[in-house]
XYZ file of C-alpha atoms in Angstrom:
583
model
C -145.045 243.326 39.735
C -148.336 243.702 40.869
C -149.994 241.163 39.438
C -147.057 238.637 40.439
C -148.142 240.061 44.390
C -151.781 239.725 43.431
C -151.011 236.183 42.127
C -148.993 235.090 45.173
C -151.513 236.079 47.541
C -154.361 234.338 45.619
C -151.955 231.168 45.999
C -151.643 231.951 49.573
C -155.291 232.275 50.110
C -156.029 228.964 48.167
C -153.254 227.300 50.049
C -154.869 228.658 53.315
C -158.756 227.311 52.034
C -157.469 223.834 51.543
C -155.614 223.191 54.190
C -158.163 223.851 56.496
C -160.543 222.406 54.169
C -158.979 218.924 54.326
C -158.533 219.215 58.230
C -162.323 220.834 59.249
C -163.595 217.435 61.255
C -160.628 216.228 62.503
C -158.982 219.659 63.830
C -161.099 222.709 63.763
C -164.269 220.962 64.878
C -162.874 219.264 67.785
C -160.285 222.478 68.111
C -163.779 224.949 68.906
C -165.623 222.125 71.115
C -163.011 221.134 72.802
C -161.980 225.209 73.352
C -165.520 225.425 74.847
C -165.115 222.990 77.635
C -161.361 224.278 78.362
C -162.716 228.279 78.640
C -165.274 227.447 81.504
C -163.081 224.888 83.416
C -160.926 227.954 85.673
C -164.799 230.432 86.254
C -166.087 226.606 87.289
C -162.826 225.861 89.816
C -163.406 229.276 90.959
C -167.108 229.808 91.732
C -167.259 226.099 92.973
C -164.213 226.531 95.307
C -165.887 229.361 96.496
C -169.024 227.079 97.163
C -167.166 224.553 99.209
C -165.990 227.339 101.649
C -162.033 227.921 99.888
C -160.024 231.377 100.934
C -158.831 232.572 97.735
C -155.173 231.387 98.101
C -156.567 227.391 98.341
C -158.886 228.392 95.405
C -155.707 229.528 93.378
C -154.076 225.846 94.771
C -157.054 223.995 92.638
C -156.608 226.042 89.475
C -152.791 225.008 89.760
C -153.500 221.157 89.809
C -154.752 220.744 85.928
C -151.150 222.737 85.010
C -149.478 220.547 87.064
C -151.015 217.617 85.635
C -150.319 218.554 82.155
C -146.376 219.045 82.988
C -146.211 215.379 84.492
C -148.100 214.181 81.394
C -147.153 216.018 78.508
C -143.580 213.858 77.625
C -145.485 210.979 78.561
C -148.147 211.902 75.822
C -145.620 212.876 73.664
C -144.049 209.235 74.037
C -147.594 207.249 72.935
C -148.320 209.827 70.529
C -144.908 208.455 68.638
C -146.162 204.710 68.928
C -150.170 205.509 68.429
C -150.562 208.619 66.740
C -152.239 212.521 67.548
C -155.812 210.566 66.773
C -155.680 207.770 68.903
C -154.489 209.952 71.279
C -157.032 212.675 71.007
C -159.823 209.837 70.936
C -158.833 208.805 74.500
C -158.322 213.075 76.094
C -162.007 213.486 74.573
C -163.251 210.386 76.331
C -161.298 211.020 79.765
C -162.669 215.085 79.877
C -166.382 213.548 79.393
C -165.416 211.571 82.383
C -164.173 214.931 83.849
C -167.183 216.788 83.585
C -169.228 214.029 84.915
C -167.619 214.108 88.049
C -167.474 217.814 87.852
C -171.183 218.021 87.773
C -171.272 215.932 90.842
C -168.853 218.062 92.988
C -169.562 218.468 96.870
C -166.312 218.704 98.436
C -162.360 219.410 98.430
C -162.100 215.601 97.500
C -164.396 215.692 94.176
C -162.975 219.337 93.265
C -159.482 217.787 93.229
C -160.290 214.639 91.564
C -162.439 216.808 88.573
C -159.088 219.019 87.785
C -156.748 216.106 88.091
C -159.023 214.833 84.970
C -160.037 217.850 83.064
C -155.965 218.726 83.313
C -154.737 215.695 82.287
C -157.271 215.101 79.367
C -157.107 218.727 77.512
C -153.240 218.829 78.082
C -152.998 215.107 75.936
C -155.370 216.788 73.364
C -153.867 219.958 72.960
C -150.309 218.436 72.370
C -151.493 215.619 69.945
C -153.624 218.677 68.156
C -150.192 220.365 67.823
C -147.892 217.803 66.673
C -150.494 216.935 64.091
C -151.197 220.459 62.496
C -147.271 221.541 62.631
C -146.723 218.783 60.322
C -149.080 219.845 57.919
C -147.864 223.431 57.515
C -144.316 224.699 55.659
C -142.944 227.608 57.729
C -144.246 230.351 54.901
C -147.979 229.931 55.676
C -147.283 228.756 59.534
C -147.865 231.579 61.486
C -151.285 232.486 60.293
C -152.609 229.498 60.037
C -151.211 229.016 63.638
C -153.202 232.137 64.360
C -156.044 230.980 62.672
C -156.092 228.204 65.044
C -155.698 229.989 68.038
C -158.427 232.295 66.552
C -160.669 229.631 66.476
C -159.841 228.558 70.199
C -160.371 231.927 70.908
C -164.124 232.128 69.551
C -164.777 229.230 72.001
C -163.221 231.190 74.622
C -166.084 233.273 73.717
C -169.067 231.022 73.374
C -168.066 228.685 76.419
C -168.551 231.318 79.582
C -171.211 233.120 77.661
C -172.756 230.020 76.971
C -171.944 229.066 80.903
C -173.289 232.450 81.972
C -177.076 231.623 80.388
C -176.675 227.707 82.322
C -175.818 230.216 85.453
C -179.498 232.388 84.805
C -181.820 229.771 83.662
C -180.722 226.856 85.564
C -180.288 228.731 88.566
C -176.968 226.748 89.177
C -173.789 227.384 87.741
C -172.875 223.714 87.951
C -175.210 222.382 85.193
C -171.821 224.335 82.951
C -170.815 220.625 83.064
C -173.516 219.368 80.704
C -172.076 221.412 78.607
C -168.576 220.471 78.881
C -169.465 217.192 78.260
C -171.596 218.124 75.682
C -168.948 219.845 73.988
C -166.740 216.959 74.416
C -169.122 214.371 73.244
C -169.312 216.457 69.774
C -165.845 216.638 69.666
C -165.470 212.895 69.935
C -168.197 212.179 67.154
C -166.690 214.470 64.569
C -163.425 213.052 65.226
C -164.637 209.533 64.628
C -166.581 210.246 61.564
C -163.504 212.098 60.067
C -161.465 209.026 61.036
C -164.044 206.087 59.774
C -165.235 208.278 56.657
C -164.389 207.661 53.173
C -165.949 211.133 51.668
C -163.051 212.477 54.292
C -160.242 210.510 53.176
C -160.877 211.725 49.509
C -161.106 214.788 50.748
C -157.839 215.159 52.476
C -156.354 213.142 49.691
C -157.052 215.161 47.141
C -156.754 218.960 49.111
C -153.364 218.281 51.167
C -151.464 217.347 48.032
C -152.569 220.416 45.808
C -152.076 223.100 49.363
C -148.361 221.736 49.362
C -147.492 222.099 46.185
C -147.456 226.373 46.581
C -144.908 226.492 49.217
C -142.159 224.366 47.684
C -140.290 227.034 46.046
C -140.726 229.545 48.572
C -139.301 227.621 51.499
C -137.090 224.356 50.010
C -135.334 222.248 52.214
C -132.129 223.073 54.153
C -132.854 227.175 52.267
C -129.793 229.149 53.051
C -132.848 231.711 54.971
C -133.045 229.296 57.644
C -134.872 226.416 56.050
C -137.469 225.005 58.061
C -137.512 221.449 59.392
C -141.316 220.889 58.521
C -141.633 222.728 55.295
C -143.410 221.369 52.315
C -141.564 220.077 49.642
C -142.351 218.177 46.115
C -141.979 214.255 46.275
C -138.937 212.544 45.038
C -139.500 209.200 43.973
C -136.871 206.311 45.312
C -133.672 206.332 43.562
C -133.355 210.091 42.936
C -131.401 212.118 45.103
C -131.536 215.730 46.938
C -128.379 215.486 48.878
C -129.247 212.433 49.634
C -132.231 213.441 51.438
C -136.143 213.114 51.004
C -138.040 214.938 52.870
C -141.692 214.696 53.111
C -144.752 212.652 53.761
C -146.406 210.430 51.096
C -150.283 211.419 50.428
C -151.588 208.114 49.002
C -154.549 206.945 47.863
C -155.254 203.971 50.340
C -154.631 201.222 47.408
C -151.438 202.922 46.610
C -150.573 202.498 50.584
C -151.124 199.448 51.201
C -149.394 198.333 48.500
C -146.251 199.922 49.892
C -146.541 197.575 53.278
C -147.034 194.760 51.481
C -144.287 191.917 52.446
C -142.015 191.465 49.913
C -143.609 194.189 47.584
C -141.584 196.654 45.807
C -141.797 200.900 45.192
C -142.476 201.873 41.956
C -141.221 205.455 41.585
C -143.525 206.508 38.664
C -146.326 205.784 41.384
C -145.443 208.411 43.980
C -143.380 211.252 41.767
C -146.273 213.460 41.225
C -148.053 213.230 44.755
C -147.132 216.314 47.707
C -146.106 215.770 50.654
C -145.972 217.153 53.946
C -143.330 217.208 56.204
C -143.844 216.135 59.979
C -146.690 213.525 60.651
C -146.071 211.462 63.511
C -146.761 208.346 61.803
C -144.964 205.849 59.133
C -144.976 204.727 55.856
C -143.413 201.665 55.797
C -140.768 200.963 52.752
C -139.853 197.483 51.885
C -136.149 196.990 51.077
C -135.132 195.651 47.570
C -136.038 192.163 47.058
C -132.763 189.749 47.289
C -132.848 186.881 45.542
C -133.206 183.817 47.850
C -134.069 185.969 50.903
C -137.280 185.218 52.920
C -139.547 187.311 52.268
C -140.952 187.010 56.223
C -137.960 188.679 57.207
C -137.911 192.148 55.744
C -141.601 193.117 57.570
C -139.445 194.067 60.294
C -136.450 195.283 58.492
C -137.681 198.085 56.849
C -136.366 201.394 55.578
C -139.280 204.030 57.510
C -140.286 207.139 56.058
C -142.155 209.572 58.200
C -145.343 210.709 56.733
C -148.772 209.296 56.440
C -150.728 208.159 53.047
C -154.086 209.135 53.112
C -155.350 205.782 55.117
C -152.320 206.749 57.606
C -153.353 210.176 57.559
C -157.092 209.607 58.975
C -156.563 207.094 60.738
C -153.075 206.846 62.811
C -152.395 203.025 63.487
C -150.777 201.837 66.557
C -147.296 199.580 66.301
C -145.878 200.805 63.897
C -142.088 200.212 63.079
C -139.663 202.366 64.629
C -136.491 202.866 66.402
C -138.276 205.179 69.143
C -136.536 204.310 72.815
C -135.850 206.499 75.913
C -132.298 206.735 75.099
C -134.086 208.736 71.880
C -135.644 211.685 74.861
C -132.427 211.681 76.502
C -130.843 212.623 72.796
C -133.445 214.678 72.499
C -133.060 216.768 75.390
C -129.095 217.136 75.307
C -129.352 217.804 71.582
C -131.929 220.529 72.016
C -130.917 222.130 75.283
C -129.660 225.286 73.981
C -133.561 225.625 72.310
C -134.976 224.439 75.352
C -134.499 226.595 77.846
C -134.159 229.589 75.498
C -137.309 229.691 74.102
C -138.901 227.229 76.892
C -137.806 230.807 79.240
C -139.786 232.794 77.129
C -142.796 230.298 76.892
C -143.235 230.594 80.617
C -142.921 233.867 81.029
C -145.474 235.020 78.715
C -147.814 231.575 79.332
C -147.968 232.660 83.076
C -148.503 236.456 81.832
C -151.467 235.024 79.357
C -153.039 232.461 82.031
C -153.082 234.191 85.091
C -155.260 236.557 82.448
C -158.780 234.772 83.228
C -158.105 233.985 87.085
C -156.998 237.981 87.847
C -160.126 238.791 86.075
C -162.260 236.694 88.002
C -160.693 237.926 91.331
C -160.913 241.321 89.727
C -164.965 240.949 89.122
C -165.676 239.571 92.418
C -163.882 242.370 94.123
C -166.094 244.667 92.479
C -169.295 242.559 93.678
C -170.042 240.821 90.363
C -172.115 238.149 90.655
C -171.384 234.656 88.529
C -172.943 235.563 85.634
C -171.539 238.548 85.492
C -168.018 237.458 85.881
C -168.706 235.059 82.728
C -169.577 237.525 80.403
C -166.653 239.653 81.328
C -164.237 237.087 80.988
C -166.588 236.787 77.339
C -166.133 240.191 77.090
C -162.422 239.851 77.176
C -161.827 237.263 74.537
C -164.250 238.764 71.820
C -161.670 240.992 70.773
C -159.097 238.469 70.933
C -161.717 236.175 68.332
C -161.640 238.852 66.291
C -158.502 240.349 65.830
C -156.440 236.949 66.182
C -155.390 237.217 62.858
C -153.222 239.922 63.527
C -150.612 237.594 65.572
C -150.302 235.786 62.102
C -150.046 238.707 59.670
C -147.170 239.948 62.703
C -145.472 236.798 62.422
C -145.301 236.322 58.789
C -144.771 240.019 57.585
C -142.279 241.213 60.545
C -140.913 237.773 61.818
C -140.667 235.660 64.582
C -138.521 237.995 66.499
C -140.860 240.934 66.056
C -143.289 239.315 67.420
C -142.389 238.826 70.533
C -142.324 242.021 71.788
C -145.974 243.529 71.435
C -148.253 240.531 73.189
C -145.198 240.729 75.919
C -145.419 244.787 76.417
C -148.768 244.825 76.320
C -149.309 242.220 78.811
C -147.442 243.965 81.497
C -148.754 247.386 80.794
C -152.366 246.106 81.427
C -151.524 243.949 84.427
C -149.719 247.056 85.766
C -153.426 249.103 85.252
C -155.469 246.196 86.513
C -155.266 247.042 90.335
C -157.044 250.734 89.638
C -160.041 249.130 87.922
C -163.116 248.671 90.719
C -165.905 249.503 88.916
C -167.854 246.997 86.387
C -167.038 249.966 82.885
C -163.590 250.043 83.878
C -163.543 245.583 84.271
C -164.821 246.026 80.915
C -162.271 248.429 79.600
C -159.174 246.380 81.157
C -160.826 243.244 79.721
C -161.169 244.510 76.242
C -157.266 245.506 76.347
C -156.458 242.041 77.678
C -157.851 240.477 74.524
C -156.612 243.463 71.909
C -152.785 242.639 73.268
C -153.660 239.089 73.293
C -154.628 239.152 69.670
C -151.550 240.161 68.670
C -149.376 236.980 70.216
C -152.349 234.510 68.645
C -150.170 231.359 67.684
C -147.217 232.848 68.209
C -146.098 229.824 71.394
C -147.271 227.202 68.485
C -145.520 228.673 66.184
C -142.123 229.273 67.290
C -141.985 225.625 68.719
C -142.886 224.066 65.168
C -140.311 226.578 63.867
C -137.618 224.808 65.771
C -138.753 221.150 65.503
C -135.884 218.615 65.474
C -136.067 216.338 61.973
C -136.677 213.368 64.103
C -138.919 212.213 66.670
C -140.824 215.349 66.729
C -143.291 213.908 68.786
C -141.413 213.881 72.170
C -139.912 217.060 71.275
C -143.389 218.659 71.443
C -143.775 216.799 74.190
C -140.766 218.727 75.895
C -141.800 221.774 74.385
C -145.270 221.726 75.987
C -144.043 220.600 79.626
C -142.297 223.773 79.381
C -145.168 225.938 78.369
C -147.021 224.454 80.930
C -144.775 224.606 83.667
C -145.719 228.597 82.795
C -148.977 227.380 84.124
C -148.317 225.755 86.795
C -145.824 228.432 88.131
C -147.848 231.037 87.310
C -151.245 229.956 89.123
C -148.845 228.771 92.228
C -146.948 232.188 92.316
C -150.039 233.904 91.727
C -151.585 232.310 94.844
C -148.277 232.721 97.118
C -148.301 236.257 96.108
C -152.166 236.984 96.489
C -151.727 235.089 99.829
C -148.852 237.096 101.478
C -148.988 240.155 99.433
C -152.006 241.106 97.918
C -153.914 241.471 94.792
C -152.379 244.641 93.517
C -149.043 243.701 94.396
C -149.273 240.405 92.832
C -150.271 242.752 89.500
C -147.834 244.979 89.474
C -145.052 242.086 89.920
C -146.403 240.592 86.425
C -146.531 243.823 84.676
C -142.554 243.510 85.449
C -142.886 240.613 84.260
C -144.342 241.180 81.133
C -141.365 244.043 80.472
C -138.502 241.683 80.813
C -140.376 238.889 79.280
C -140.300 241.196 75.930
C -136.550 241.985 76.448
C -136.025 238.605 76.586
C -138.008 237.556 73.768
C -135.495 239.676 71.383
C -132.201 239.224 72.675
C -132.505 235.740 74.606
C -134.646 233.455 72.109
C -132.710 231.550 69.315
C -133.115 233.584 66.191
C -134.980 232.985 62.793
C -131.689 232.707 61.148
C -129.909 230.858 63.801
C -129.098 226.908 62.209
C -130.237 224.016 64.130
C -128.485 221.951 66.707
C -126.526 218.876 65.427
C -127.816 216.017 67.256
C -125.194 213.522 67.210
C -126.389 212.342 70.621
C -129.928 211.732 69.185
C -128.647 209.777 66.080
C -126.547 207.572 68.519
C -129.402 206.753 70.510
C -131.631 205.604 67.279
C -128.362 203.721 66.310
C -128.611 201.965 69.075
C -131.780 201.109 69.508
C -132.131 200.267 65.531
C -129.234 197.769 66.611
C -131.224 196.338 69.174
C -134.345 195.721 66.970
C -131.689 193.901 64.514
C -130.377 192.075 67.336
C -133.775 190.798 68.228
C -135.027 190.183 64.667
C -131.714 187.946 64.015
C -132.641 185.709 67.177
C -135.518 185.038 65.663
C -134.431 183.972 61.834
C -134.377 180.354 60.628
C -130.389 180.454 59.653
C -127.622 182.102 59.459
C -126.981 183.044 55.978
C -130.547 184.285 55.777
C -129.119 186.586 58.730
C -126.266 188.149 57.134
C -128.656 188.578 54.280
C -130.953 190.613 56.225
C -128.220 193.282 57.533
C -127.042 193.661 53.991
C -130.046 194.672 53.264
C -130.673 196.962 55.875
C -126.928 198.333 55.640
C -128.100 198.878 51.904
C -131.159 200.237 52.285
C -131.438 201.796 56.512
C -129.907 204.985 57.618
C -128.653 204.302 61.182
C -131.498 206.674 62.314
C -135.430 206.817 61.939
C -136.164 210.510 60.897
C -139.153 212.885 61.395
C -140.328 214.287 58.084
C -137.003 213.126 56.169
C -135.520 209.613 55.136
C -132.427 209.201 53.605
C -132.396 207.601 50.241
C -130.428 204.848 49.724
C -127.773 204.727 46.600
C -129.017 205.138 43.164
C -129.166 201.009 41.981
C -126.796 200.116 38.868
């Protein structure tokens, strides 16, 4: 028995090294830089509000704009990420937040102030999403939470670096405002080790030969539709066309690029032997297009467009997310979306506000905290340093709390903790005692590392994920937005230490909350009839368009036998239906 543990968790650890192995240019690179500019945007807003002559309520007003942006934007980003893909879309956020901290570096007034966190909200909020669509579907629900953590970890060790880092700009500058050289800095790097992972071939055979081998671990532990609530994204062995698991394949094809484009060539054909003993991972946001069986006397030009679509990525796909390609994605497909998943919505999207208002108000009551006790700017960056050390290095405790106790669990500790501290915050006025309140912050937010990330990946729909993230992250940041306005309403007409003790009750109900009001673990997934009618119909109207277009009418009727035959009436995320085994 104990060598059967000993063995699992050596699996576990391998799985673990590879996956982020495969994904260290393209995720956890830009994940840290990216971190680095995000940690010193709210000290920045602050200090430079205070600079242009703010009160502390219109202060609070500026930190809410970048929230607010990132609620307008995120279904909107959610949308392009389904028709360009998490890189294209992380390309352009790193771009737009070097443009941010340009304009950042150049602020005089209310006017440029505004304009930099209309930018810098709008640009991390797009990367953020696309950087969690793209990792959830890379991860089966058995290693998810700490590697979730792991992520957040790493976040959290820019957390660290960025106001420290700001801090030293702050001493040896003699301005706190050259902090946007470094944002753009950060940015910059971000955007060159995104492209290299995208444009390089050592990469490619990288990922191509890691993803496959860190999927192949969690098949048996968590198998699709698993009587323990099986997990939409999990990781599951390949079956090749023509055999059938309830009729269901679930997964993403890791190709080598020849292999891939084969599969999109026109009139080509699927050989089963070639993709039976390759991984796959459940969830990428972009397709592998299937050719339908060739019919004799059927025009080959017709079936590019008619094509049975299997979520996933090969290994070209993977590195490199291509724009157009063919789905049955429409806005009837949110609407579906949203009625289907309303009951997981506002559940969980409850508890994701409450406790990502509890977490973000974190670095702007410390701020006001250290300037009531006569800090000066550098000093109020290394505290807010300070305070997410300990969260760097204890995030993986969130994970181990996830995986070990469950989802459930889990809830309760960051949330408890949370209010306890806010509820202590008020009494602290002297710089030891910042630094003792700071340290707690990040101890209790350690142990909720990944835990949002997690639980929204948990409960990803099997299609269109993308827009569902999208929904998902509106509603976390609607947390922000709330948060920083009630914060400011409540600092405005009732004081700092009332406006503390109102989120320590906060933080109490948001636990209670998080155990009897969130869907549970073992709780099945919605149907989502409304969703598959949508992608009907909008898989209808692609037909529709395509048979306009053909040269005569037999080749016509030819075509929807074909897709009858070979297309289920929706286009799934991270599972295709098979078609009937031929002869």
């Amino acid at each position: 028995m104990q060598k059967e543990h000993q063995g699992s968790g050596t699996r576990m650890c391998a799985t673990y090294a590879k996956l982020f192995k495969a994904h260290v240019l393209d995720v956890h690179v830009p994940n840290v830089l990216v971190g680095i500019s995000s940690s010193i945007e709210v000290p920045l807003v602050v200090i430079l509000g205070r600079r242009i002559g703010a009160s502390f309520s219109a202060i609070a007003d500026y930190v809410t704009v970048a929230p607010m942006c990132r609620v307008l934007l995120d279904i909107p980003f959610g949308i392009v990420i389904e028709y360009v893909g998490v890189q294209n879309v992380m390309i352009f956020c790193l771009l737009l937040n070097v443009i941010a901290s340009v304009i950042g570096l150049s602020v005089s007034n209310s006017a440029s102030l505004f304009i930099f966190c209309v930018l810098s909200g709008s640009s991390l909020g797009g990367f953020f999403l696309a950087r969690h669509i793209f990792v959830a579907g890379i991860t089966s629900k058995k290693y998810r939470g700490l590697l979730m953590a792991i992520l957040a970890g790493l976040l959290r060790w820019s957390h660290v670096i960025g106001p420290v880092a700001s801090g030293l700009f702050a001493v040896h500058s003699g301005d706190i405002r050259y902090s946007f050289v470094l944002s753009a800095a950060s940015s910059g790097m971000a955007l060159m080790s995104l492209s290299f992972a995208m444009w390089s071939t050592r990469q490619k055979q990288v990922c191509e030969q890691s993803c496959p081998t860190s999927a192949v671990s969690s098949v048996d532990a968590t198998p699709l539709c698993s009587a323990q609530g099986g997990d939409p994204l999990n990781v599951v062995q390949h079956y090749p066309v023509g055999a059938v698991r309830d009729n269901v394949c679930a997964g993403t094809l890791l190709l080598p690029q020849a292999t891939a484009s084969s599969m999109t060539r026109i009139g080509g054909t699927l050989n089963g032997s070639d993709t039976a003993h390759h991984g796959v991972i459940v969830g990428a946001e972009t397709s592998v297009i299937v050719p339908p069986p060739h019919i004799e006397g059927f025009h080959n030009g017709y079936a590019k467009d008619d094509v049975r679509t299997q979520s996933g990525r090969s290994c070209e796909v993977h590195t490199c997310a291509k724009a157009k390609q063919g789905h049955y994605f429409h806005l009837e497909t949110l609407w579906g979306t949203l009625v289907d998943y309303w009951s997981v919505i506002w559940r969980l999207g409850m508890y994701h506000v409450l406790l990502t208002a509890l977490r973000g108000n974190r670095k702007l009551l410390i701020t006001f905290a250290g300037m009531r006790a006569s800090m000066t700017d550098a000093q109020v960056s290394y505290l807010l340093g300070f305070s997410f050390i300990f969260d760097a290095i204890l995030f993986p405790l969130g994970g181990l709390v996830m995986d070990q106790c469950g989802r459930q669990f889990a809830m309760i500790p960051v949330a408890v903790g949370l209010g306890t501290v806010y509820m202590f915050l008020p009494l602290c006025t002297t710089k030891q005692q910042l630094l003792m309140v700071s340290s707690a912050f990040g101890i209790v937010d350690a142990l909720g590392c990944g835990l949002i990330m997690t639980l929204t990946a948990d409960r990803a729909p099997l299609r269109y994920g993308a827009p569902y993230f999208g929904v998902m992250r509106m509603v976390q940041d609607i947390g922000h937005a709330a948060g920083a306005r009630g914060v400011s309403s409540l600092i405005h007409y009732a004081g700092f230490n009332v406006c503390c003790w109102i989120l320590a009750a906060i933080g109490f109900f948001t636990a209670a909350w998080g155990f009897y009001g969130v869907p549970r673990e073992t709780d099945t997934l919605p149907k989502t009839s409304r969703l598959d009618q949508a992608a009907s119909v909008a898989r209808e109207g692609c037909l529709c368009k395509l048979s306009f277009g053909s040269r005569g009418s037999e080749e016509t009727a030819l075509l929807k036998t074909a897709s009858l035959s070979t297309t289920t009436p929706t286009m799934t995320y991270g599972t295709v239906a098979l078609p009937p085994p031929l002869g």
